[in-house]
Structure formats: C-alpha cells, structure tokens
C-alpha cells in the first residue's frame, strides 16, 4: 500500500459535545470530571477521538449515544477549536457540537455510569482547556437559532405551561422577558396549541397546558420570536 504525507506530523482530531438541558427554570449543561491525563479530575465536556473509519458527524453521534442512550438528537456543529497549546498532551483539534435533550428523558443510571451531572450554566465551574469557550459559543448560537426556529421545544416536555416556555427563553437568553408581550406573541403562533388539560402543580387554579404542533409549524414561514 502506498503511503502519502509521511513528511507531515500527525494531528489528533476529537469531538466535544455541549449537551444542554432545561430543568427547574434553569438552562443546564452535562459535564463531568476527566478520567484521563492530562487534566484528570478537572471538570470537562464529554467527548472522544474520531475513529479512522468515521466522519466527525458520525463521531459526534456515536459520542452522544454513548452518553445519553438516545438517537436522533437535535445536534449542530459549533466549530473547530485548534489552538496549538489547547491540549497539553498532544496536538489535538476538536470539533465541538451542541445538542438539546429533555432532562426528564435522560436515564439517571447513565449519570452514574459516566460520572457526569447537570450543572446550571450560570454556575459552571472552571472547565478543562477551552471547553468554556465552546459552551459560550454554543449558547450564542442557540440564542440566535431560537429566534427563528422552535428548537426550545426539544428541551421541554410534550405538554408545558406558558410560564415554562417563557422561563426557557429567559434561561437561553439570560434576561427576563415582559410577560404580557411574550404571551401576546406566543398566542399569535398557530403551532403552539392550547389544550384542555390543566397543570395544578403550583396552584389550585392551575395553568393550561400547551403543546407544539410540528405540522402547523412546517406550514408557517413567518415564525420569529
């Protein structure tokens, strides 16, 4: 077999996954302590090296499945991170991805198996290498995406209150929204359907539950929040 590029130094390629969840009104990320050197016991995103027989997208999907046990997760590439000294072990270029999952659908046994936990994004501890930069860039991308696509519904249960929906948008954007204006805009969106079900978790009177209608959304070309 003919070999090429022998005069060049080999570089490692990895993927790192920023997994967002939403719980108790807070935007959260899934992180854990590194189990390998360099950086052992430092807080870190979950990732791994790209195998010789897979694309970077395939590697990200595999990594997400290993961590969550879920397939067909909403996932978008954040970008490449390749500072020369970003990894003190070797020359490593990492392709970062962010994913959105419903915290309630995540098997708690996997938290223990992989040694990870949900952490409020506003209370992140120092992260290994440039992982905080990855998280910040992913959050900025999600802020822009949520203005034009209802990606936030992937973080909510199938039935939700308008308060939950508003808290989600506030958590993603990092700022409070005017309740009256928010609800007025939401009611103009035909793809957010009011049901006859009522959530009485927080009050006797309760609040109506809503759901997302994908079919109606696909037919609405004017969505913007």
mmCIF file of N, CA and C in Angstrom, residues 71-140:
data_model
loop_
_atom_site.group_PDB
_atom_site.id
_atom_site.type_symbol
_atom_site.label_atom_id
_atom_site.label_comp_id
_atom_site.label_asym_id
_atom_site.label_seq_id
_atom_site.Cartn_x
_atom_site.Cartn_y
_atom_site.Cartn_z
ATOM 1 N N UNK A 71 -30.945 8.386 20.271
ATOM 2 C CA UNK A 71 -30.616 8.624 18.865
ATOM 3 C C UNK A 71 -31.511 9.737 18.330
ATOM 4 N N UNK A 72 -31.126 10.248 17.166
ATOM 5 C CA UNK A 72 -31.885 11.326 16.510
ATOM 6 C C UNK A 72 -32.027 12.543 17.411
ATOM 7 N N UNK A 73 -30.968 12.867 18.121
ATOM 8 C CA UNK A 73 -30.944 14.053 18.976
ATOM 9 C C UNK A 73 -30.698 15.286 18.109
ATOM 10 N N UNK A 74 -31.328 16.403 18.490
ATOM 11 C CA UNK A 74 -31.044 17.661 17.800
ATOM 12 C C UNK A 74 -29.595 18.046 18.075
ATOM 13 N N UNK A 75 -28.791 18.189 17.020
ATOM 14 C CA UNK A 75 -27.369 18.445 17.173
ATOM 15 C C UNK A 75 -26.897 19.374 16.069
ATOM 16 N N UNK A 76 -26.053 20.341 16.418
ATOM 17 C CA UNK A 76 -25.490 21.262 15.450
ATOM 18 C C UNK A 76 -24.014 21.466 15.747
ATOM 19 N N UNK A 77 -23.219 21.614 14.682
ATOM 20 C CA UNK A 77 -21.789 21.828 14.866
ATOM 21 C C UNK A 77 -21.536 23.263 15.306
ATOM 22 N N UNK A 78 -20.706 23.415 16.321
ATOM 23 C CA UNK A 78 -20.351 24.734 16.841
ATOM 24 C C UNK A 78 -19.153 25.300 16.098
ATOM 25 N N UNK A 79 -18.158 24.450 15.834
ATOM 26 C CA UNK A 79 -16.967 24.903 15.125
ATOM 27 C C UNK A 79 -15.743 24.120 15.544
ATOM 28 N N UNK A 80 -14.613 24.487 14.944
ATOM 29 C CA UNK A 80 -13.341 23.820 15.230
ATOM 30 C C UNK A 80 -12.525 24.656 16.213
ATOM 31 N N UNK A 81 -11.895 23.966 17.152
ATOM 32 C CA UNK A 81 -11.056 24.620 18.154
ATOM 33 C C UNK A 81 -9.661 24.005 18.034
ATOM 34 N N UNK A 82 -8.700 24.829 17.620
ATOM 35 C CA UNK A 82 -7.406 24.261 17.282
ATOM 36 C C UNK A 82 -6.199 25.055 17.715
ATOM 37 N N UNK A 83 -6.307 25.808 18.822
ATOM 38 C CA UNK A 83 -5.126 26.499 19.315
ATOM 39 C C UNK A 83 -4.001 25.491 19.544
ATOM 40 N N UNK A 84 -2.794 25.902 19.241
ATOM 41 C CA UNK A 84 -1.652 24.978 19.292
ATOM 42 C C UNK A 84 -1.489 24.334 20.666
ATOM 43 N N UNK A 85 -1.686 25.126 21.718
ATOM 44 C CA UNK A 85 -1.451 24.613 23.071
ATOM 45 C C UNK A 85 -2.739 24.295 23.811
ATOM 46 N N UNK A 86 -3.847 24.042 23.098
ATOM 47 C CA UNK A 86 -5.123 23.811 23.770
ATOM 48 C C UNK A 86 -5.135 22.499 24.556
ATOM 49 N N UNK A 87 -4.341 21.539 24.128
ATOM 50 C CA UNK A 87 -4.242 20.263 24.839
ATOM 51 C C UNK A 87 -2.774 20.014 25.157
ATOM 52 N N UNK A 88 -2.415 19.981 26.436
ATOM 53 C CA UNK A 88 -1.007 19.798 26.808
ATOM 54 C C UNK A 88 -0.476 18.400 26.515
ATOM 55 N N UNK A 89 -1.353 17.475 26.147
ATOM 56 C CA UNK A 89 -0.898 16.111 25.889
ATOM 57 C C UNK A 89 -0.337 15.930 24.499
ATOM 58 N N UNK A 90 -1.102 16.349 23.484
ATOM 59 C CA UNK A 90 -0.699 16.219 22.083
ATOM 60 C C UNK A 90 -1.322 17.358 21.302
ATOM 61 N N UNK A 91 -0.971 17.442 20.039
ATOM 62 C CA UNK A 91 -1.608 18.427 19.154
ATOM 63 C C UNK A 91 -2.979 17.871 18.775
ATOM 64 N N UNK A 92 -4.027 18.455 19.347
ATOM 65 C CA UNK A 92 -5.383 17.949 19.156
ATOM 66 C C UNK A 92 -6.282 19.083 18.662
ATOM 67 N N UNK A 93 -6.977 18.830 17.570
ATOM 68 C CA UNK A 93 -8.011 19.742 17.077
ATOM 69 C C UNK A 93 -9.362 19.127 17.429
ATOM 70 N N UNK A 94 -10.216 19.921 18.063
ATOM 71 C CA UNK A 94 -11.521 19.405 18.462
ATOM 72 C C UNK A 94 -12.634 20.086 17.679
ATOM 73 N N UNK A 95 -13.587 19.288 17.229
ATOM 74 C CA UNK A 95 -14.800 19.798 16.594
ATOM 75 C C UNK A 95 -15.907 19.728 17.640
ATOM 76 N N UNK A 96 -16.450 20.890 17.987
ATOM 77 C CA UNK A 96 -17.467 20.948 19.044
ATOM 78 C C UNK A 96 -18.866 20.915 18.440
ATOM 79 N N UNK A 97 -19.777 20.260 19.143
ATOM 80 C CA UNK A 97 -21.181 20.177 18.756
ATOM 81 C C UNK A 97 -22.027 20.513 19.978
ATOM 82 N N UNK A 98 -23.195 21.109 19.735
ATOM 83 C CA UNK A 98 -24.137 21.233 20.840
ATOM 84 C C UNK A 98 -25.385 20.431 20.531
ATOM 85 N N UNK A 99 -25.974 19.900 21.585
ATOM 86 C CA UNK A 99 -27.160 19.061 21.451
ATOM 87 C C UNK A 99 -28.179 19.485 22.494
ATOM 88 N N UNK A 100 -29.459 19.263 22.184
ATOM 89 C CA UNK A 100 -30.554 19.605 23.085
ATOM 90 C C UNK A 100 -31.322 18.345 23.448
ATOM 91 N N UNK A 101 -31.497 18.097 24.738
ATOM 92 C CA UNK A 101 -32.282 16.943 25.150
ATOM 93 C C UNK A 101 -33.197 17.334 26.306
ATOM 94 N N UNK A 102 -34.242 16.583 26.475
ATOM 95 C CA UNK A 102 -35.146 16.762 27.603
ATOM 96 C C UNK A 102 -34.550 16.037 28.807
ATOM 97 N N UNK A 103 -34.276 16.792 29.851
ATOM 98 C CA UNK A 103 -33.652 16.215 31.053
ATOM 99 C C UNK A 103 -34.438 15.022 31.578
ATOM 100 N N UNK A 104 -35.768 15.094 31.491
ATOM 101 C CA UNK A 104 -36.609 14.031 32.037
ATOM 102 C C UNK A 104 -36.460 12.722 31.258
ATOM 103 N N UNK A 105 -35.997 12.806 30.024
ATOM 104 C CA UNK A 105 -35.824 11.598 29.207
ATOM 105 C C UNK A 105 -34.465 10.947 29.405
ATOM 106 N N UNK A 106 -33.615 11.584 30.181
ATOM 107 C CA UNK A 106 -32.262 11.077 30.365
ATOM 108 C C UNK A 106 -32.226 10.065 31.499
ATOM 109 N N UNK A 107 -31.693 8.907 31.206
ATOM 110 C CA UNK A 107 -31.624 7.825 32.188
ATOM 111 C C UNK A 107 -30.631 8.189 33.293
ATOM 112 N N UNK A 108 -31.114 8.297 34.513
ATOM 113 C CA UNK A 108 -30.263 8.704 35.632
ATOM 114 C C UNK A 108 -29.125 7.717 35.885
ATOM 115 N N UNK A 109 -29.319 6.469 35.470
ATOM 116 C CA UNK A 109 -28.246 5.482 35.654
ATOM 117 C C UNK A 109 -27.021 5.838 34.815
ATOM 118 N N UNK A 110 -27.258 6.515 33.673
ATOM 119 C CA UNK A 110 -26.138 6.913 32.821
ATOM 120 C C UNK A 110 -25.324 8.031 33.465
ATOM 121 N N UNK A 111 -25.969 8.835 34.297
ATOM 122 C CA UNK A 111 -25.237 9.865 35.030
ATOM 123 C C UNK A 111 -24.150 9.230 35.890
ATOM 124 N N UNK A 112 -24.526 8.167 36.588
ATOM 125 C CA UNK A 112 -23.574 7.486 37.453
ATOM 126 C C UNK A 112 -22.538 6.718 36.648
ATOM 127 N N UNK A 113 -23.001 6.067 35.582
ATOM 128 C CA UNK A 113 -22.088 5.260 34.772
ATOM 129 C C UNK A 113 -20.964 6.097 34.162
ATOM 130 N N UNK A 114 -21.306 7.289 33.689
ATOM 131 C CA UNK A 114 -20.317 8.141 33.021
ATOM 132 C C UNK A 114 -19.731 9.205 33.940
ATOM 133 N N UNK A 115 -20.234 9.277 35.175
ATOM 134 C CA UNK A 115 -19.702 10.250 36.110
ATOM 135 C C UNK A 115 -19.960 11.683 35.696
ATOM 136 N N UNK A 116 -21.162 11.947 35.159
ATOM 137 C CA UNK A 116 -21.498 13.307 34.734
ATOM 138 C C UNK A 116 -22.683 13.807 35.550
ATOM 139 N N UNK A 117 -22.922 15.103 35.490
ATOM 140 C CA UNK A 117 -24.059 15.684 36.203
ATOM 141 C C UNK A 117 -24.520 16.950 35.505
ATOM 142 N N UNK A 118 -25.787 17.278 35.749
ATOM 143 C CA UNK A 118 -26.358 18.509 35.202
ATOM 144 C C UNK A 118 -25.941 19.680 36.079
ATOM 145 N N UNK A 119 -25.398 20.717 35.444
ATOM 146 C CA UNK A 119 -24.933 21.897 36.167
ATOM 147 C C UNK A 119 -25.583 23.135 35.557
ATOM 148 N N UNK A 120 -26.081 24.025 36.407
ATOM 149 C CA UNK A 120 -26.637 25.292 35.952
ATOM 150 C C UNK A 120 -25.571 26.054 35.172
ATOM 151 N N UNK A 121 -25.899 26.485 33.956
ATOM 152 C CA UNK A 121 -24.897 27.125 33.105
ATOM 153 C C UNK A 121 -24.373 28.411 33.726
ATOM 154 N N UNK A 122 -25.191 29.039 34.584
ATOM 155 C CA UNK A 122 -24.744 30.265 35.238
ATOM 156 C C UNK A 122 -23.808 29.986 36.412
ATOM 157 N N UNK A 123 -23.659 28.727 36.762
ATOM 158 C CA UNK A 123 -22.813 28.368 37.905
ATOM 159 C C UNK A 123 -21.753 27.346 37.506
ATOM 160 N N UNK A 124 -21.311 27.414 36.259
ATOM 161 C CA UNK A 124 -20.316 26.463 35.778
ATOM 162 C C UNK A 124 -19.001 26.594 36.541
ATOM 163 N N UNK A 125 -18.410 25.488 36.918
ATOM 164 C CA UNK A 125 -17.066 25.548 37.496
ATOM 165 C C UNK A 125 -16.051 25.778 36.372
ATOM 166 N N UNK A 126 -14.807 26.069 36.705
ATOM 167 C CA UNK A 126 -13.785 26.158 35.653
ATOM 168 C C UNK A 126 -13.723 24.848 34.869
ATOM 169 N N UNK A 127 -13.630 24.949 33.545
ATOM 170 C CA UNK A 127 -13.619 23.768 32.689
ATOM 171 C C UNK A 127 -12.240 23.553 32.067
ATOM 172 N N UNK A 128 -11.970 22.318 31.726
ATOM 173 C CA UNK A 128 -10.703 21.919 31.119
ATOM 174 C C UNK A 128 -10.469 22.658 29.795
ATOM 175 N N UNK A 129 -9.239 23.074 29.583
ATOM 176 C CA UNK A 129 -8.793 23.640 28.306
ATOM 177 C C UNK A 129 -9.724 24.764 27.850
ATOM 178 N N UNK A 130 -10.214 24.685 26.605
ATOM 179 C CA UNK A 130 -11.065 25.733 26.040
ATOM 180 C C UNK A 130 -12.539 25.347 26.058
ATOM 181 N N UNK A 131 -12.935 24.443 26.940
ATOM 182 C CA UNK A 131 -14.316 23.966 26.956
ATOM 183 C C UNK A 131 -15.322 25.059 27.324
ATOM 184 N N UNK A 132 -14.926 26.002 28.173
ATOM 185 C CA UNK A 132 -15.843 27.105 28.487
ATOM 186 C C UNK A 132 -16.084 27.955 27.238
ATOM 187 N N UNK A 133 -15.059 28.157 26.451
ATOM 188 C CA UNK A 133 -15.213 28.902 25.199
ATOM 189 C C UNK A 133 -16.193 28.177 24.275
ATOM 190 N N UNK A 134 -16.109 26.854 24.237
ATOM 191 C CA UNK A 134 -17.049 26.074 23.437
ATOM 192 C C UNK A 134 -18.479 26.282 23.920
ATOM 193 N N UNK A 135 -18.673 26.220 25.235
ATOM 194 C CA UNK A 135 -20.007 26.387 25.811
ATOM 195 C C UNK A 135 -20.560 27.769 25.485
ATOM 196 N N UNK A 136 -19.736 28.795 25.649
ATOM 197 C CA UNK A 136 -20.192 30.163 25.388
ATOM 198 C C UNK A 136 -20.580 30.353 23.930
ATOM 199 N N UNK A 137 -19.797 29.805 23.010
ATOM 200 C CA UNK A 137 -20.116 29.939 21.588
ATOM 201 C C UNK A 137 -21.389 29.173 21.251
ATOM 202 N N UNK A 138 -21.542 27.985 21.837
ATOM 203 C CA UNK A 138 -22.750 27.191 21.593
ATOM 204 C C UNK A 138 -23.982 27.918 22.096
ATOM 205 N N UNK A 139 -23.875 28.556 23.247
ATOM 206 C CA UNK A 139 -25.036 29.279 23.795
ATOM 207 C C UNK A 139 -25.404 30.462 22.900
ATOM 208 N N UNK A 140 -24.407 31.164 22.382
ATOM 209 C CA UNK A 140 -24.689 32.277 21.483
ATOM 210 C C UNK A 140 -25.390 31.793 20.218
#
